[in-house]
mmCIF file of C-alpha atoms and ligand atoms in Angstrom:
data_model
loop_
_atom_site.group_PDB
_atom_site.id
_atom_site.type_symbol
_atom_site.label_atom_id
_atom_site.label_comp_id
_atom_site.label_asym_id
_atom_site.label_seq_id
_atom_site.Cartn_x
_atom_site.Cartn_y
_atom_site.Cartn_z
ATOM 1 C CA UNK A 6 -2.573 3.921 -23.535
ATOM 2 C CA UNK A 7 -3.051 7.550 -22.282
ATOM 3 C CA UNK A 8 -1.638 8.710 -19.142
ATOM 4 C CA UNK A 9 -4.835 9.391 -17.009
ATOM 5 C CA UNK A 10 -7.718 7.232 -16.779
ATOM 6 C CA UNK A 11 -10.294 7.091 -19.330
ATOM 7 C CA UNK A 12 -13.541 5.414 -20.438
ATOM 8 C CA UNK A 13 -11.122 2.898 -22.367
ATOM 9 C CA UNK A 14 -9.416 1.705 -19.216
ATOM 10 C CA UNK A 15 -6.870 2.703 -16.726
ATOM 11 C CA UNK A 16 -4.031 5.181 -17.489
ATOM 12 C CA UNK A 17 -0.175 4.796 -17.484
ATOM 13 C CA UNK A 18 0.162 6.615 -14.354
ATOM 14 C CA UNK A 19 -2.443 4.418 -12.354
ATOM 15 C CA UNK A 20 -0.891 1.168 -13.622
ATOM 16 C CA UNK A 21 2.559 2.436 -12.909
ATOM 17 C CA UNK A 22 1.725 3.597 -9.462
ATOM 18 C CA UNK A 23 -0.333 0.621 -8.694
ATOM 19 C CA UNK A 24 2.408 -1.730 -9.171
ATOM 20 C CA UNK A 25 5.163 0.493 -7.729
ATOM 21 C CA UNK A 26 2.735 0.537 -4.450
ATOM 22 C CA UNK A 27 2.127 -3.301 -4.852
ATOM 23 C CA UNK A 28 6.145 -3.820 -4.405
ATOM 24 C CA UNK A 29 7.040 -1.165 -1.868
ATOM 25 C CA UNK A 30 3.941 -2.637 0.480
ATOM 26 C CA UNK A 31 5.585 -6.087 -0.128
ATOM 27 C CA UNK A 32 8.614 -4.674 0.960
ATOM 28 C CA UNK A 33 7.084 -2.674 3.935
ATOM 29 C CA UNK A 34 5.309 -6.215 5.298
ATOM 30 C CA UNK A 35 8.888 -8.176 4.976
ATOM 31 C CA UNK A 36 10.702 -5.242 6.630
ATOM 32 C CA UNK A 37 7.738 -5.251 9.364
ATOM 33 C CA UNK A 38 8.105 -8.885 10.147
ATOM 34 C CA UNK A 39 11.817 -9.223 10.195
ATOM 35 C CA UNK A 40 12.647 -5.916 12.230
ATOM 36 C CA UNK A 41 10.420 -6.811 15.039
ATOM 37 C CA UNK A 42 11.514 -10.082 15.219
ATOM 38 C CA UNK A 43 15.325 -10.237 15.247
ATOM 39 C CA UNK A 44 17.660 -9.921 17.692
ATOM 40 C CA UNK A 45 18.695 -6.172 18.697
ATOM 41 C CA UNK A 46 22.194 -6.731 17.847
ATOM 42 C CA UNK A 47 21.882 -9.261 14.994
ATOM 43 C CA UNK A 48 21.880 -8.847 11.198
ATOM 44 C CA UNK A 49 19.165 -10.324 8.703
ATOM 45 C CA UNK A 50 19.834 -10.486 4.950
ATOM 46 C CA UNK A 51 23.078 -8.434 5.622
ATOM 47 C CA UNK A 52 21.129 -5.598 7.603
ATOM 48 C CA UNK A 53 21.190 -4.400 11.159
ATOM 49 C CA UNK A 54 18.043 -3.979 12.972
ATOM 50 C CA UNK A 55 18.431 -0.220 12.849
ATOM 51 C CA UNK A 56 18.907 -0.080 9.213
ATOM 52 C CA UNK A 57 15.857 -2.392 8.598
ATOM 53 C CA UNK A 58 13.854 0.294 10.723
ATOM 54 C CA UNK A 59 15.181 3.141 8.756
ATOM 55 C CA UNK A 60 14.433 1.472 5.354
ATOM 56 C CA UNK A 61 10.849 0.669 6.487
ATOM 57 C CA UNK A 62 10.393 4.129 7.783
ATOM 58 C CA UNK A 63 11.811 6.000 4.959
ATOM 59 C CA UNK A 64 10.065 3.791 2.010
ATOM 60 C CA UNK A 65 6.984 3.974 4.270
ATOM 61 C CA UNK A 66 7.157 7.881 3.788
ATOM 62 C CA UNK A 67 7.906 7.549 0.123
ATOM 63 C CA UNK A 68 4.840 5.482 -0.015
ATOM 64 C CA UNK A 69 2.982 8.258 1.649
ATOM 65 C CA UNK A 70 3.984 10.917 -1.320
ATOM 66 C CA UNK A 71 2.933 8.057 -3.776
ATOM 67 C CA UNK A 72 -0.430 7.459 -2.036
ATOM 68 C CA UNK A 73 -1.123 11.141 -2.325
ATOM 69 C CA UNK A 74 -0.314 11.427 -6.150
ATOM 70 C CA UNK A 75 -2.447 8.258 -6.438
ATOM 71 C CA UNK A 76 -5.600 9.813 -4.631
ATOM 72 C CA UNK A 77 -5.148 12.987 -7.079
ATOM 73 C CA UNK A 78 -4.894 10.732 -10.351
ATOM 74 C CA UNK A 79 -7.683 8.729 -9.267
ATOM 75 C CA UNK A 80 -9.835 12.043 -9.027
ATOM 76 C CA UNK A 81 -8.579 12.999 -12.549
ATOM 77 C CA UNK A 82 -9.959 11.573 -16.054
ATOM 78 C CA UNK A 83 -12.864 9.288 -16.088
ATOM 79 C CA UNK A 84 -12.910 5.898 -14.201
ATOM 80 C CA UNK A 85 -12.837 2.811 -16.683
ATOM 81 C CA UNK A 86 -16.475 0.948 -16.387
ATOM 82 C CA UNK A 87 -16.685 -2.411 -14.597
ATOM 83 C CA UNK A 88 -15.264 -5.296 -16.174
ATOM 84 C CA UNK A 89 -18.089 -6.830 -17.730
ATOM 85 C CA UNK A 90 -17.563 -10.216 -16.161
ATOM 86 C CA UNK A 91 -17.698 -9.212 -12.618
ATOM 87 C CA UNK A 92 -21.187 -9.966 -10.825
ATOM 88 C CA UNK A 93 -22.656 -7.393 -8.533
ATOM 89 C CA UNK A 94 -21.287 -9.158 -5.288
ATOM 90 C CA UNK A 95 -17.775 -8.709 -6.741
ATOM 91 C CA UNK A 96 -18.468 -5.239 -7.532
ATOM 92 C CA UNK A 97 -19.597 -4.535 -4.000
ATOM 93 C CA UNK A 98 -16.549 -6.220 -2.811
ATOM 94 C CA UNK A 99 -14.185 -4.408 -4.882
ATOM 95 C CA UNK A 100 -15.682 -1.051 -4.138
ATOM 96 C CA UNK A 101 -15.099 -1.842 -0.112
ATOM 97 C CA UNK A 102 -11.628 -3.250 -0.584
ATOM 98 C CA UNK A 103 -10.484 -0.332 -2.739
ATOM 99 C CA UNK A 104 -11.981 2.174 -0.326
ATOM 100 C CA UNK A 105 -9.851 0.438 2.541
ATOM 101 C CA UNK A 106 -6.866 0.005 0.251
ATOM 102 C CA UNK A 107 -6.758 3.677 -0.384
ATOM 103 C CA UNK A 108 -7.847 4.397 3.253
ATOM 104 C CA UNK A 109 -4.661 2.329 4.460
ATOM 105 C CA UNK A 110 -2.105 3.884 2.008
ATOM 106 C CA UNK A 111 -2.451 7.009 4.094
ATOM 107 C CA UNK A 112 -3.307 5.688 7.786
ATOM 108 C CA UNK A 113 -0.221 3.375 7.605
ATOM 109 C CA UNK A 114 2.399 5.666 7.160
ATOM 110 C CA UNK A 115 0.543 8.637 9.132
ATOM 111 C CA UNK A 116 0.257 6.145 11.994
ATOM 112 C CA UNK A 117 3.673 5.001 11.625
ATOM 113 C CA UNK A 118 5.044 8.402 11.697
ATOM 114 C CA UNK A 119 3.219 9.279 14.728
ATOM 115 C CA UNK A 120 4.320 6.520 16.554
ATOM 116 C CA UNK A 121 7.937 6.873 16.042
ATOM 117 C CA UNK A 122 7.743 10.803 16.716
ATOM 118 C CA UNK A 123 5.490 10.243 19.633
ATOM 119 C CA UNK A 124 7.703 7.627 20.957
ATOM 120 C CA UNK A 125 11.079 9.673 20.631
ATOM 121 C CA UNK A 126 12.540 7.434 18.162
ATOM 122 C CA UNK A 127 12.822 9.466 15.192
ATOM 123 C CA UNK A 128 13.031 9.215 11.528
ATOM 124 C CA UNK A 129 16.392 8.733 10.147
ATOM 125 C CA UNK A 130 15.453 9.254 6.425
ATOM 126 C CA UNK A 131 17.780 6.838 4.207
ATOM 127 C CA UNK A 132 20.365 7.276 6.733
ATOM 128 C CA UNK A 133 20.868 10.603 5.853
ATOM 129 C CA UNK A 134 18.811 12.996 7.139
ATOM 130 C CA UNK A 135 17.196 13.586 10.812
ATOM 131 C CA UNK A 136 13.684 14.575 10.453
ATOM 132 C CA UNK A 137 12.756 17.159 12.816
ATOM 133 C CA UNK A 138 10.090 15.654 15.491
ATOM 134 C CA UNK A 139 7.113 18.069 15.171
ATOM 135 C CA UNK A 140 5.204 16.389 18.209
ATOM 136 C CA UNK A 141 7.779 15.253 21.407
ATOM 137 C CA UNK A 142 6.967 12.704 23.760
ATOM 138 C CA UNK A 143 3.453 11.745 23.931
ATOM 139 C CA UNK A 144 2.903 8.573 25.479
ATOM 140 C CA UNK A 145 -0.767 8.329 24.730
ATOM 141 C CA UNK A 146 -0.289 9.074 21.063
ATOM 142 C CA UNK A 147 2.706 6.439 20.835
ATOM 143 C CA UNK A 148 0.500 3.803 22.560
ATOM 144 C CA UNK A 149 -2.625 4.767 20.072
ATOM 145 C CA UNK A 150 -0.879 4.986 16.726
ATOM 146 C CA UNK A 151 1.229 1.774 17.425
ATOM 147 C CA UNK A 152 -2.143 0.181 17.859
ATOM 148 C CA UNK A 153 -3.684 1.731 14.727
ATOM 149 C CA UNK A 154 -0.698 0.506 12.765
ATOM 150 C CA UNK A 155 -0.854 -2.874 13.750
ATOM 151 C CA UNK A 156 -4.664 -3.307 13.119
ATOM 152 C CA UNK A 157 -4.793 -1.234 9.949
ATOM 153 C CA UNK A 158 -1.821 -3.402 8.906
ATOM 154 C CA UNK A 159 -3.728 -6.579 9.363
ATOM 155 C CA UNK A 160 -6.918 -4.980 8.061
ATOM 156 C CA UNK A 161 -4.803 -3.830 4.646
ATOM 157 C CA UNK A 162 -3.312 -7.377 4.106
ATOM 158 C CA UNK A 163 -6.990 -9.115 4.139
ATOM 159 C CA UNK A 164 -8.339 -6.593 1.615
ATOM 160 C CA UNK A 165 -5.174 -7.220 -0.614
ATOM 161 C CA UNK A 166 -5.110 -10.698 -0.450
ATOM 162 C CA UNK A 167 -9.138 -10.742 -1.049
ATOM 163 C CA UNK A 168 -8.272 -8.022 -3.794
ATOM 164 C CA UNK A 169 -5.468 -10.428 -5.625
ATOM 165 C CA UNK A 170 -7.518 -13.572 -4.913
ATOM 166 C CA UNK A 171 -10.421 -12.010 -6.701
ATOM 167 C CA UNK A 172 -8.422 -11.175 -9.899
ATOM 168 C CA UNK A 173 -6.331 -14.368 -9.791
ATOM 169 C CA UNK A 174 -9.715 -16.508 -9.743
ATOM 170 C CA UNK A 175 -11.116 -14.266 -12.726
ATOM 171 C CA UNK A 176 -7.781 -14.616 -14.564
ATOM 172 C CA UNK A 177 -6.787 -18.114 -13.803
ATOM 173 C CA UNK A 178 -10.471 -20.117 -13.378
ATOM 174 C CA UNK A 179 -12.767 -17.652 -15.720
ATOM 175 C CA UNK A 180 -9.870 -16.855 -18.108
ATOM 176 C CA UNK A 181 -11.478 -13.551 -18.879
ATOM 177 C CA UNK A 182 -8.223 -11.452 -18.857
ATOM 178 C CA UNK A 183 -9.157 -9.194 -15.722
ATOM 179 C CA UNK A 184 -5.429 -8.858 -15.024
ATOM 180 C CA UNK A 185 -4.916 -7.021 -18.277
ATOM 181 C CA UNK A 186 -6.911 -4.025 -17.264
ATOM 182 C CA UNK A 187 -3.903 -3.370 -14.920
ATOM 183 C CA UNK A 188 -0.970 -4.179 -17.342
ATOM 184 C CA UNK A 189 0.863 -1.897 -19.571
ATOM 185 C CA UNK A 190 -0.191 -1.139 -23.222
ATOM 186 C CA UNK A 191 -3.497 -2.627 -23.024
ATOM 187 C CA UNK A 192 -6.497 -0.710 -21.806
ATOM 188 C CA UNK A 193 -9.300 -2.726 -23.219
ATOM 189 C CA UNK A 194 -11.640 -3.708 -20.986
ATOM 190 C CA UNK A 195 -12.174 -7.614 -21.420
HETATM 191 C C1 HEM B 6 3.668 2.683 4.190
HETATM 192 C C2 HEM B 6 3.147 1.896 4.320
HETATM 193 C C3 HEM B 6 3.673 0.913 5.396
HETATM 194 C C4 HEM B 6 3.295 -0.367 5.934
HETATM 195 C C5 HEM B 6 2.434 -1.074 4.920
HETATM 196 C C6 HEM B 6 3.625 -0.893 7.316
HETATM 197 C C7 HEM B 6 3.485 -1.986 7.546
HETATM 198 C C8 HEM B 6 4.179 -2.415 9.143
HETATM 199 C C9 HEM B 6 4.094 -3.707 9.323
HETATM 200 C C10 HEM B 6 3.124 -4.797 8.593
HETATM 201 C C11 HEM B 6 4.411 -3.555 10.417
HETATM 202 C C12 HEM B 6 4.587 -4.914 11.705
HETATM 203 C C13 HEM B 6 3.484 -4.831 12.547
HETATM 204 C C14 HEM B 6 3.954 -6.013 13.525
HETATM 205 O O1 HEM B 6 4.014 -6.913 13.512
HETATM 206 O O2 HEM B 6 4.121 -5.540 14.767
HETATM 207 C C15 HEM B 6 5.034 -2.496 10.950
HETATM 208 C C16 HEM B 6 5.808 -2.220 11.911
HETATM 209 C C17 HEM B 6 6.360 -0.681 12.293
HETATM 210 N N1 HEM B 6 6.354 0.234 11.245
HETATM 211 FE FE1 HEM B 6 5.241 0.330 9.806
HETATM 212 N N2 HEM B 6 4.225 0.289 7.963
HETATM 213 C C18 HEM B 6 4.179 1.266 7.155
HETATM 214 C C19 HEM B 6 4.730 3.011 7.086
HETATM 215 C C20 HEM B 6 5.733 3.167 8.107
HETATM 216 C C21 HEM B 6 6.345 4.419 8.446
HETATM 217 C C22 HEM B 6 5.962 5.603 7.689
HETATM 218 C C23 HEM B 6 6.853 4.362 9.699
HETATM 219 C C24 HEM B 6 7.496 5.179 10.400
HETATM 220 C C25 HEM B 6 7.936 6.676 10.098
HETATM 221 C C26 HEM B 6 6.395 3.206 10.237
HETATM 222 C C27 HEM B 6 7.062 2.606 11.288
HETATM 223 C C28 HEM B 6 7.101 1.474 11.960
HETATM 224 C C29 HEM B 6 7.347 0.779 13.193
HETATM 225 C C30 HEM B 6 8.337 1.573 14.112
HETATM 226 C C31 HEM B 6 7.226 -0.687 13.125
HETATM 227 C C32 HEM B 6 7.388 -1.515 14.560
HETATM 228 C C33 HEM B 6 6.079 -1.145 15.380
HETATM 229 C C34 HEM B 6 6.361 -2.169 16.660
HETATM 230 O O3 HEM B 6 7.279 -2.631 17.347
HETATM 231 O O4 HEM B 6 5.146 -2.809 17.197
HETATM 232 N N3 HEM B 6 5.822 2.068 9.425
HETATM 233 N N4 HEM B 6 4.626 -1.472 9.803
HETATM 234 C C1 HEM B 7 0.100 -8.930 -7.083
HETATM 235 C C2 HEM B 7 -0.664 -8.134 -6.608
HETATM 236 C C3 HEM B 7 -1.949 -7.347 -7.226
HETATM 237 C C4 HEM B 7 -2.375 -7.555 -8.160
HETATM 238 C C5 HEM B 7 -2.133 -8.889 -9.178
HETATM 239 C C6 HEM B 7 -3.241 -6.550 -8.596
HETATM 240 C C7 HEM B 7 -4.348 -6.657 -9.932
HETATM 241 C C8 HEM B 7 -5.257 -5.574 -9.922
HETATM 242 C C9 HEM B 7 -5.837 -5.165 -10.949
HETATM 243 C C10 HEM B 7 -6.099 -6.411 -12.211
HETATM 244 C C11 HEM B 7 -6.864 -4.281 -10.817
HETATM 245 C C12 HEM B 7 -7.901 -3.651 -11.785
HETATM 246 C C13 HEM B 7 -9.161 -4.261 -11.550
HETATM 247 C C14 HEM B 7 -10.092 -3.731 -12.583
HETATM 248 O O1 HEM B 7 -10.547 -4.184 -13.549
HETATM 249 O O2 HEM B 7 -10.870 -2.879 -12.138
HETATM 250 C C15 HEM B 7 -6.324 -3.611 -9.621
HETATM 251 C C16 HEM B 7 -6.819 -2.514 -9.567
HETATM 252 C C17 HEM B 7 -6.579 -1.911 -8.307
HETATM 253 N N1 HEM B 7 -5.456 -2.336 -7.152
HETATM 254 FE FE1 HEM B 7 -4.568 -4.229 -7.496
HETATM 255 N N2 HEM B 7 -3.472 -5.617 -7.490
HETATM 256 C C18 HEM B 7 -2.288 -6.178 -6.734
HETATM 257 C C19 HEM B 7 -1.833 -5.511 -5.671
HETATM 258 C C20 HEM B 7 -2.668 -4.200 -4.954
HETATM 259 C C21 HEM B 7 -1.895 -3.616 -3.690
HETATM 260 C C22 HEM B 7 -0.998 -4.407 -2.944
HETATM 261 C C23 HEM B 7 -2.987 -2.661 -3.698
HETATM 262 C C24 HEM B 7 -3.069 -1.556 -2.630
HETATM 263 C C25 HEM B 7 -2.419 -1.511 -1.303
HETATM 264 C C26 HEM B 7 -3.676 -2.591 -4.867
HETATM 265 C C27 HEM B 7 -4.708 -1.681 -5.000
HETATM 266 C C28 HEM B 7 -5.502 -1.720 -6.133
HETATM 267 C C29 HEM B 7 -6.505 -0.425 -6.346
HETATM 268 C C30 HEM B 7 -6.804 0.695 -5.218
HETATM 269 C C31 HEM B 7 -6.921 -0.538 -7.708
HETATM 270 C C32 HEM B 7 -8.206 0.041 -8.431
HETATM 271 C C33 HEM B 7 -7.300 1.216 -9.154
HETATM 272 C C34 HEM B 7 -6.765 2.229 -8.891
HETATM 273 O O3 HEM B 7 -7.589 3.172 -8.180
HETATM 274 O O4 HEM B 7 -5.400 2.117 -8.781
HETATM 275 N N3 HEM B 7 -3.470 -3.615 -5.757
HETATM 276 N N4 HEM B 7 -5.469 -4.305 -9.143
#
């Protein structure tokens, strides 16, 4: 398996980053749900509300850095051909869902960052470093970036559910091994 994508399949870097982002985004949704619903002075799974916010913001900024690497990686090498078992409608859906997922990988962390900076909440990165606030209080930006974060969060969840649903449908019902294209070591197009 090569590091970069090729006409033989996705490269090792694409696969590693794909699953890393899937885990990080899973955590982001869990943290987003917990921290916005818990009592301000309570704990959830052993963490205070401010610890949940810190982890959510910190992991989100790490995810932004990974998204930039992923985007650059996507433009290096050749993309593998479509899996032959996909019909035209599915190809169109995958294309749109991937555009949306790549867009959201950037929009989610950027809108989150703008929201906490414009709102004056700041980022205490991993509980160790206070990031400088390049924006300062800006109520209109605070409001709009929060809205963008919430709406893009819903759009991303819908795209990911459709994406996973399509993969599982092929994997479990058509048994064409679509999932293998993103698993380590096996680049073959089923
Ligand atoms: C990288 C991907 C990210 C994802 C997928 C994500 C996802 C989410 C989700 C699903 C929520 C819950 C929305 C709700 O139920 O109201 C949320 C809330 C929030 N996120 Fe993120 N987030 C990300 C990055 C960030 C970053 C980088 C920051 C800040 C530096 C941030 C700050 C916040 C804040 C402050 C809230 C609470 C908003 C509210 O009170 O309505 N997020 N995020
Ligand atoms: C359990 C969850 C997931 C499964 C089972 C899964 C499975 C797959 C598979 C099998 C492919 C290769 C499709 C092909 O043949 O071309 C793929 C590609 C892709 N997936 Fe996922 N995926 C999951 C979660 C996610 C998440 C959370 C994101 C983004 C936030 C994502 C974004 C992408 C993208 C952008 C591609 C195209 C290849 C690339 O440029 O990286 N996936 N996924």
